[in-house]
XYZ file of N, CA and C in Angstrom:
552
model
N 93.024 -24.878 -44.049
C 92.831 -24.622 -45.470
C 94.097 -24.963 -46.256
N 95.567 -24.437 -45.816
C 96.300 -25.026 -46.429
C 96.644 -26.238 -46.462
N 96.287 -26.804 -45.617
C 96.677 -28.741 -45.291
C 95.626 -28.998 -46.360
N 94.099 -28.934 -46.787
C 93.583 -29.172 -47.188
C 93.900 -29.002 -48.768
N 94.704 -28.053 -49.235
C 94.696 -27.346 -50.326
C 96.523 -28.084 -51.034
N 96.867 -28.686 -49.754
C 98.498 -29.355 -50.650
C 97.904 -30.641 -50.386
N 97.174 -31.405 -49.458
C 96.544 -32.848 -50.082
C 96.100 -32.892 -51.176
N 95.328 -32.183 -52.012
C 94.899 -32.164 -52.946
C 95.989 -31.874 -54.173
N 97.152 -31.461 -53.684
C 98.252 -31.171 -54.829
C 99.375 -32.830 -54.781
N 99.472 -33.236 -53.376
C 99.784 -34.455 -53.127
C 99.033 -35.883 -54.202
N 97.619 -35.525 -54.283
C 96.467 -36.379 -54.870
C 96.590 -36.356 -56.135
N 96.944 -35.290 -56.325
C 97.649 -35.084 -57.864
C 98.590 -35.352 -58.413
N 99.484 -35.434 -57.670
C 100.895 -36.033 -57.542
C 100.814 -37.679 -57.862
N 100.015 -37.959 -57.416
C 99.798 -39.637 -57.136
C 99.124 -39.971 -58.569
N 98.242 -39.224 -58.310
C 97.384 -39.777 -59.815
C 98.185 -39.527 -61.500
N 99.038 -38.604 -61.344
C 100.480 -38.082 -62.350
C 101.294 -39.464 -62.516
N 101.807 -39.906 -61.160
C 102.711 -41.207 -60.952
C 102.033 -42.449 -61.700
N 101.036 -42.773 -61.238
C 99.797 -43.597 -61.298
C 100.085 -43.512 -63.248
N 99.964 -42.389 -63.831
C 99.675 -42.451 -65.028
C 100.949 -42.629 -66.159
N 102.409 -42.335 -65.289
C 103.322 -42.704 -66.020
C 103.862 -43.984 -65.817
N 103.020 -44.465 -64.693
C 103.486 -46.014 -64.556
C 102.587 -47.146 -65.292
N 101.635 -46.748 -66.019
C 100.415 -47.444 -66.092
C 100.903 -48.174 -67.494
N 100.983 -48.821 -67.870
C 101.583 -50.057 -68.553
C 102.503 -50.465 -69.092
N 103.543 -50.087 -68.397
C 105.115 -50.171 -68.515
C 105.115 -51.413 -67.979
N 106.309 -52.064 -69.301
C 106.787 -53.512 -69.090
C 107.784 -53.586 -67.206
N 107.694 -54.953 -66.971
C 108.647 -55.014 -65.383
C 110.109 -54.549 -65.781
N 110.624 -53.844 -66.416
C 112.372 -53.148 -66.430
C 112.364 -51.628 -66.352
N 113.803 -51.315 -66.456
C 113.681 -49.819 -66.379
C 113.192 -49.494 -67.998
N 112.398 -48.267 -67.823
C 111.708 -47.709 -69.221
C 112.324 -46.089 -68.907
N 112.715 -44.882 -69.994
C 113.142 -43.741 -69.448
C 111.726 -43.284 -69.171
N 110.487 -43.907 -69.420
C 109.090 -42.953 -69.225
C 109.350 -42.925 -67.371
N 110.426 -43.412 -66.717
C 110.464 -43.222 -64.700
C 111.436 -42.485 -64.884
N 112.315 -41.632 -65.952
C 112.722 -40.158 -65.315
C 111.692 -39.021 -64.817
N 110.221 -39.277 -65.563
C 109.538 -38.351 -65.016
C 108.742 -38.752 -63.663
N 108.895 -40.101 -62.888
C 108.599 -40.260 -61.305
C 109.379 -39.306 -60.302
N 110.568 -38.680 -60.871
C 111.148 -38.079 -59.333
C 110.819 -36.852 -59.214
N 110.439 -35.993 -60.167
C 110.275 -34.886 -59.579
C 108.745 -34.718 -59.132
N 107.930 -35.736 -59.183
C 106.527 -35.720 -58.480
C 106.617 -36.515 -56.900
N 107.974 -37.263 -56.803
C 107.811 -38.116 -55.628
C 108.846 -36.727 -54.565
N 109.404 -36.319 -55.706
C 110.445 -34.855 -54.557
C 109.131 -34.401 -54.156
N 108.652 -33.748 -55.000
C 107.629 -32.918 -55.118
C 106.789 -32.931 -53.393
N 106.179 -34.267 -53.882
C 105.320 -35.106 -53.034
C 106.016 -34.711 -51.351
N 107.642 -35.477 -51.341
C 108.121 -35.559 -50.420
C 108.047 -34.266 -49.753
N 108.107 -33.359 -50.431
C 108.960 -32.164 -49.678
C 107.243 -31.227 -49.158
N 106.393 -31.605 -49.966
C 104.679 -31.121 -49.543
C 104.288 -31.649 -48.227
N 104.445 -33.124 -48.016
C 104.435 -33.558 -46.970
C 105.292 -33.338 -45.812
N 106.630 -33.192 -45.962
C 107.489 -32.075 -44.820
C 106.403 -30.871 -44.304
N 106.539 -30.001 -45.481
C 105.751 -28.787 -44.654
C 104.293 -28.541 -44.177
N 103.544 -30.060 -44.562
C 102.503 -29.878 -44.201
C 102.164 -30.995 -42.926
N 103.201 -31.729 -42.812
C 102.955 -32.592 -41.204
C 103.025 -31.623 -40.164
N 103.666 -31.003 -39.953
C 103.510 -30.267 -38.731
C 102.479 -29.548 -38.013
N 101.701 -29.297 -39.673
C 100.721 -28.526 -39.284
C 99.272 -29.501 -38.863
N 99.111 -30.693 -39.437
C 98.676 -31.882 -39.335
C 98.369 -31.819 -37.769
N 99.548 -31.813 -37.330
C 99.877 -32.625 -35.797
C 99.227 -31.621 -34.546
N 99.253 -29.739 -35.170
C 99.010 -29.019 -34.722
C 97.469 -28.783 -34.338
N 96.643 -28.968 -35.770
C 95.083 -29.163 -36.259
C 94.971 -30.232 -35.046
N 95.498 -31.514 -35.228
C 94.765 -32.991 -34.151
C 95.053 -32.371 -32.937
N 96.137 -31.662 -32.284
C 96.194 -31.202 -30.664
C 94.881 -30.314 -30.477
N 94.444 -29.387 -31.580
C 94.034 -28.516 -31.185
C 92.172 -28.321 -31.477
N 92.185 -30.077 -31.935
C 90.433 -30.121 -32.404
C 90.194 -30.222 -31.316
N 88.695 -29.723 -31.178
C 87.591 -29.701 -30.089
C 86.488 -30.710 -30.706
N 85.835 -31.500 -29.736
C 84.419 -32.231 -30.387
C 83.870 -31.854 -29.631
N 82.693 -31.386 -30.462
C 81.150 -30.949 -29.841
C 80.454 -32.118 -29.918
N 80.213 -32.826 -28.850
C 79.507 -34.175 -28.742
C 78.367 -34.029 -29.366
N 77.405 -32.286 -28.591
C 75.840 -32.461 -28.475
C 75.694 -31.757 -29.868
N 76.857 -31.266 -30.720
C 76.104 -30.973 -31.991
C 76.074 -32.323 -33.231
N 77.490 -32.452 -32.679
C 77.716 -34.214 -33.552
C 76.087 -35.478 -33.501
N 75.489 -35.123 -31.986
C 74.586 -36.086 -31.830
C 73.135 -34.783 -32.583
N 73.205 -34.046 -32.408
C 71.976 -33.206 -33.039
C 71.789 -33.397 -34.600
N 72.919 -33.393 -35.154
C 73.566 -33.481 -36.673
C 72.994 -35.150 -37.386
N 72.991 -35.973 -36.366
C 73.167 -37.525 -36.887
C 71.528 -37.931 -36.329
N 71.555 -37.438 -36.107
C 69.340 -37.434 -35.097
C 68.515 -37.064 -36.920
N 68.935 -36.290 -37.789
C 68.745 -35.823 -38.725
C 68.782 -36.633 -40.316
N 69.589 -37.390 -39.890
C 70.182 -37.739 -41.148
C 69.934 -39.341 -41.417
N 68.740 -39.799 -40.899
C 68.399 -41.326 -41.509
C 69.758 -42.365 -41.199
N 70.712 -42.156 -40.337
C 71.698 -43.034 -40.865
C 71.313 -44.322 -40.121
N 69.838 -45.230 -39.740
C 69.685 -46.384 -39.404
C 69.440 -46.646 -40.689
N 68.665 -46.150 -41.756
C 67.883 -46.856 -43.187
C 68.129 -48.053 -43.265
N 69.572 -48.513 -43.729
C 69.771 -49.681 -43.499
C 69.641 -50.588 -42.815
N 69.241 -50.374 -41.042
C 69.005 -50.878 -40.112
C 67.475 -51.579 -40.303
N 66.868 -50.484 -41.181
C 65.300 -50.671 -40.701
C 65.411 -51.868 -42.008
N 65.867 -51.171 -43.177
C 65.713 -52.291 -44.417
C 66.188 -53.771 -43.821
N 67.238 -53.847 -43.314
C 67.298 -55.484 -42.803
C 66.177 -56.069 -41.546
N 65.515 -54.575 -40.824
C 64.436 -55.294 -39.730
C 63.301 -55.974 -41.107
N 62.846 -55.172 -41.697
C 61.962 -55.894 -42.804
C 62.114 -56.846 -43.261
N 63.412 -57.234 -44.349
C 63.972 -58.526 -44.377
C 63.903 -59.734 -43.725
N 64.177 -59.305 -42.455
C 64.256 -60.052 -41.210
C 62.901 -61.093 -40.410
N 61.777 -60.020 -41.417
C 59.939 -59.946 -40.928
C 59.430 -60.506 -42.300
N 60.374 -60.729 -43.094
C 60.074 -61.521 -44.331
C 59.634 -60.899 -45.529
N 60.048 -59.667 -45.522
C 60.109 -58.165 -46.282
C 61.108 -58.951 -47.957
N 60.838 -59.168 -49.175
C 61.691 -58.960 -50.071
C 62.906 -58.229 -49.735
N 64.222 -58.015 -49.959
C 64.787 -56.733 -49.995
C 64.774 -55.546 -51.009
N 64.522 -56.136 -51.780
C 64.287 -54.917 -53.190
C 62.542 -54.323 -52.186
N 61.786 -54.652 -52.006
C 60.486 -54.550 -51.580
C 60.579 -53.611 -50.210
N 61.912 -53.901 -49.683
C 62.170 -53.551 -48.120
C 62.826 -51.815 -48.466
N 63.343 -52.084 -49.265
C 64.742 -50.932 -49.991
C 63.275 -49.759 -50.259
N 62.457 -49.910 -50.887
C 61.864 -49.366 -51.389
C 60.729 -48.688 -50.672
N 60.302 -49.505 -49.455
C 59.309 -49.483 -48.384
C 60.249 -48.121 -47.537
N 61.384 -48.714 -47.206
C 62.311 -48.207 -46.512
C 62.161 -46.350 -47.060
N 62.802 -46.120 -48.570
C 63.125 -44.724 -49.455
C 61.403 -44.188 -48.753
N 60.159 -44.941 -49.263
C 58.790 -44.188 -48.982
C 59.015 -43.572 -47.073
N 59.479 -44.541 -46.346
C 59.653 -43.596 -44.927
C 60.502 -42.397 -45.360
N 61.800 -42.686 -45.244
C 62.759 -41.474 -45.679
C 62.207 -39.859 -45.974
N 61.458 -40.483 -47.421
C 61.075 -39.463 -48.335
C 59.498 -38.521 -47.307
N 58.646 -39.293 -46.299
C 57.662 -38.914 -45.794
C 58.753 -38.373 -44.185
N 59.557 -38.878 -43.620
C 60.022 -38.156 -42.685
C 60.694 -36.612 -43.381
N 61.388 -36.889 -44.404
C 62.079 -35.528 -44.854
C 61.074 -34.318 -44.991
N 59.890 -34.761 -45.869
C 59.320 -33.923 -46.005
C 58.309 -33.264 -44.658
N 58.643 -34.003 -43.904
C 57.572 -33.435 -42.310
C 58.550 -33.477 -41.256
N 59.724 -33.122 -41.699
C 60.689 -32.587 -40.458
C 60.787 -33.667 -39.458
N 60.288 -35.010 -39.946
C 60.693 -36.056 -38.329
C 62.008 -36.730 -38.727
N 62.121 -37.790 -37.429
C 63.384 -38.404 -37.680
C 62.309 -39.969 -37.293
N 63.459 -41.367 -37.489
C 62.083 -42.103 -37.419
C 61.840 -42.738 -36.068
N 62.478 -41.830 -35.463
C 62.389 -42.379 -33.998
C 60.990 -41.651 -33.593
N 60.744 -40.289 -34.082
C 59.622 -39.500 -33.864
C 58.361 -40.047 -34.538
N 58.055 -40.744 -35.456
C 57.211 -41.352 -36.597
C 56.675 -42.167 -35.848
N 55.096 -42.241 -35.755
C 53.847 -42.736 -34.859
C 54.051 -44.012 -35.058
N 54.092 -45.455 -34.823
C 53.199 -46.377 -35.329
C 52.284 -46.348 -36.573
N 51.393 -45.653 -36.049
C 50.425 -45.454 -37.283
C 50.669 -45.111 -38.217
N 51.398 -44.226 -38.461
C 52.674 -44.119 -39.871
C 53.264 -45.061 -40.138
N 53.929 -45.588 -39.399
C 54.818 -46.700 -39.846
C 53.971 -47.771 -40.220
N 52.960 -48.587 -39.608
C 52.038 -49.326 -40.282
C 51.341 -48.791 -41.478
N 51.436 -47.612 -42.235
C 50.523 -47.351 -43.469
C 51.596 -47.487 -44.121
N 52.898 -47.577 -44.255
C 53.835 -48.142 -44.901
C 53.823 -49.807 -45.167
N 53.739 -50.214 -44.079
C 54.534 -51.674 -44.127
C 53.065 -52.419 -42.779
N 52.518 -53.842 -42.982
C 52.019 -53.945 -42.079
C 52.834 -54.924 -40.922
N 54.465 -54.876 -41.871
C 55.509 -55.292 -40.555
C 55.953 -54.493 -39.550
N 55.883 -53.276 -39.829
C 56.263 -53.119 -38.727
C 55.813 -52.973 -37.390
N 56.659 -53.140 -36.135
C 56.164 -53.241 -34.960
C 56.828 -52.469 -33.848
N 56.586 -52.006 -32.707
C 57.422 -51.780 -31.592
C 58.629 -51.653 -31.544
N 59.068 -52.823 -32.015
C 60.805 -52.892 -31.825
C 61.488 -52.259 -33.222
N 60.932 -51.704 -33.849
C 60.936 -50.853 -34.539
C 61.616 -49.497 -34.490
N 61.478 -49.188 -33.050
C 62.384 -48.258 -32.861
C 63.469 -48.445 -31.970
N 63.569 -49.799 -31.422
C 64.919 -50.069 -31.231
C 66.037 -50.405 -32.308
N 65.252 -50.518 -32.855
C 65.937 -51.018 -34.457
C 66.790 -49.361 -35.008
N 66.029 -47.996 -35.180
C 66.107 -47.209 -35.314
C 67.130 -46.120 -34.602
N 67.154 -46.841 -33.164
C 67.590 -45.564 -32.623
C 69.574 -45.862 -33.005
N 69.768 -44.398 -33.157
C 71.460 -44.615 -33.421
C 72.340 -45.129 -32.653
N 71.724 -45.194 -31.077
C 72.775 -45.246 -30.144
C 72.735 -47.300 -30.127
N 71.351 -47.810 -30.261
C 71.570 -49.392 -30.335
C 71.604 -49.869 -31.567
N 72.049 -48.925 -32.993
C 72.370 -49.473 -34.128
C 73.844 -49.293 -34.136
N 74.487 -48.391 -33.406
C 75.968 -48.484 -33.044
C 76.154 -49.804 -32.308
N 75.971 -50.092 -30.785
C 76.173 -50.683 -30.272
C 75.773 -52.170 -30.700
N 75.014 -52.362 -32.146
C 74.600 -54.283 -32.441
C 75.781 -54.355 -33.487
N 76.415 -53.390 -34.056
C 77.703 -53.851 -34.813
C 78.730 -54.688 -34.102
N 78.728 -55.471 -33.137
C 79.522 -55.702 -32.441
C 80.585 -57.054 -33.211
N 81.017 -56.780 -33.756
C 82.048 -58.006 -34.930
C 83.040 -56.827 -35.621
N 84.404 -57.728 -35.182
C 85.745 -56.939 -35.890
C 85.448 -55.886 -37.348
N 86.341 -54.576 -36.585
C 85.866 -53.841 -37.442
C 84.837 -52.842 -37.159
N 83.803 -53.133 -36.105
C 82.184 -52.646 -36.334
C 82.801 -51.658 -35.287
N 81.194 -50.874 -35.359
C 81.089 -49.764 -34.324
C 80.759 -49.861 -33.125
N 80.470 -51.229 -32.752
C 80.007 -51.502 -31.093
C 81.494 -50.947 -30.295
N 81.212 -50.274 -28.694
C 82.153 -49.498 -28.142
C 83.501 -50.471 -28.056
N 82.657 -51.816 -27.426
C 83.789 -52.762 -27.728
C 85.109 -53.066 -28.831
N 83.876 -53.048 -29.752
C 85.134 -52.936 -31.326
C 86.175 -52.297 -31.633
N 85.371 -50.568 -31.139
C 85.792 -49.449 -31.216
C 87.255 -49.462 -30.153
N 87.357 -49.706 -29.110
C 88.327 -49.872 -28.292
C 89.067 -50.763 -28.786
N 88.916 -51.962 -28.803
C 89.728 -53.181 -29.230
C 90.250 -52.525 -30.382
N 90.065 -51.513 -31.597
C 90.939 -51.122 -32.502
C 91.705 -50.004 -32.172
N 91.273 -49.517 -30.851
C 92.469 -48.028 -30.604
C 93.280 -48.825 -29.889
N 93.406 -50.118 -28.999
C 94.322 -50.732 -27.931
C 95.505 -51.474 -29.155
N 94.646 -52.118 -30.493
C 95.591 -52.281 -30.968
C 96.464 -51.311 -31.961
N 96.061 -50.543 -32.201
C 96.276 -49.007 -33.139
C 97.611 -48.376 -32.159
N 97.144 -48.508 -30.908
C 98.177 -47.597 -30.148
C 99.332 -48.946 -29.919
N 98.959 -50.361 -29.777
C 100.141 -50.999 -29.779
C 101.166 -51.258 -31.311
N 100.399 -50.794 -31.836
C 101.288 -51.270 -33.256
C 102.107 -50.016 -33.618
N 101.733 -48.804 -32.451
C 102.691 -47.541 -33.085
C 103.426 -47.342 -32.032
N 103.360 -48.120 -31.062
C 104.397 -48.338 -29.839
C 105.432 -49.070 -30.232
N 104.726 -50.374 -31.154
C 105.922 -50.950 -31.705
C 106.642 -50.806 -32.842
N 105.776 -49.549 -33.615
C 106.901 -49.364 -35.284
C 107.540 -47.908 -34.344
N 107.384 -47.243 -33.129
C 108.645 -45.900 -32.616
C 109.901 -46.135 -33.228
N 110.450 -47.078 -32.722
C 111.804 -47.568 -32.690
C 112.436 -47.488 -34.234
N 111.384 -48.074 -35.511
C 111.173 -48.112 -36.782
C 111.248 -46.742 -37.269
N 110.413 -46.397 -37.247
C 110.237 -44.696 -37.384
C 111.532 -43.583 -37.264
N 111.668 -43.862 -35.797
C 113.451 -43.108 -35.913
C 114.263 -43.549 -36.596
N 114.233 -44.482 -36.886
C 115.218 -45.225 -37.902
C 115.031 -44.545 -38.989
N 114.238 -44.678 -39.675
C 113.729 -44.276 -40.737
C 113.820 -43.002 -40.942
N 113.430 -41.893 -39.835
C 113.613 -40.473 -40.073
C 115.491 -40.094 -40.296
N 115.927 -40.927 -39.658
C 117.338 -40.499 -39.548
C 117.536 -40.759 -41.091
N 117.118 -41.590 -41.959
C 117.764 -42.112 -43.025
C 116.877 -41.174 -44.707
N 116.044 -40.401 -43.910
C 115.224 -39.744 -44.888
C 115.932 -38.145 -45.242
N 115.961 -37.829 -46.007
C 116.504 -36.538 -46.149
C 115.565 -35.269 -46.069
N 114.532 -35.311 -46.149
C 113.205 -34.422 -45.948
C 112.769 -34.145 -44.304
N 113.432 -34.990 -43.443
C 112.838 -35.304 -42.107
C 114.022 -33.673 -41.372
């Protein structure tokens, strides 16, 4: 709660800066005597609230099977299905819209659209078919993102291998830097 509660004083901080810098010619103007005591400010919020940062990430737990119970719920293929339509020669404005009428008929009858008959799904659309719910399910709409960036596991790795090499290589940077900071 408090990490949560000085980001938001940090955010403020920024958007303060943001507003005394906002169309000042390229020289010094005295309207940047009032930048330092929001960047102290800033600095010294972020001192006392990294630690606690570092404490929160050691000490999260993930609940896999509620994370996957939570996302079973929540439509997040829609988009998946709107491009299978597209794909079947669906308009997209036509698809978008086909798409909201499932949504709006699963919400209101407690399914998800992996649960949704055929026969439902054809009184919608007479595209759809079978693969329909491969299209749907979360675990192979994760895994077809597979392009830089995406959520395929592949991707997903290839950005922590390089994530963890690029902070292997700014360490050395970093101490540097802390030694030369006065807040550290």
């Amino acid at each position: 709660e408090l990490v949560r509660g000085k980001v938001g004083r940090v955010i403020g901080n920024l958007g303060s800066l943001l507003v005394v810098l906002k169309g000042l010619p390229l020289s010094y103007n005295r309207d940047l005597q009032e930048d330092k005591e929001l960047v102290f400010d800033t600095a010294d919020t972020v001192k006392e609230i990294l630690p606690l940062v570092g404490d929160v990430l050691r000490s999260t737990k993930i609940n896999q099977d509620r994370i996957a119970a939570s996302t079973s719920r929540g439509f997040l293929t829609a988009t998946d299905m709107a491009d299978y339509l597209v794909k079947k020669g669906v308009p997209f404005r036509k698809a978008h819209h086909i798409v909201g009428k499932v949504v709006l008929y699963c919400s209101q009858n407690s399914l998800t659209f992996e649960e949704l008959g055929m026969d439902i799904y054809k009184q919608f659309d007479r595209h759809f078919d079978q693969d329909i719910y491969e299209v749907v399910s979360l675990s192979k709409s994760i895994a077809s993102k597979n392009i830089v960036g995406g959520t395929a596991r592949q991707q997903v790795a290839y950005q922590i291998e390089e994530t963890t090499r690029w902070v292997e290589e700014k360490k050395e940077d970093l101490s540097k830097l802390r030694e030369r900071c006065y807040f550290v």
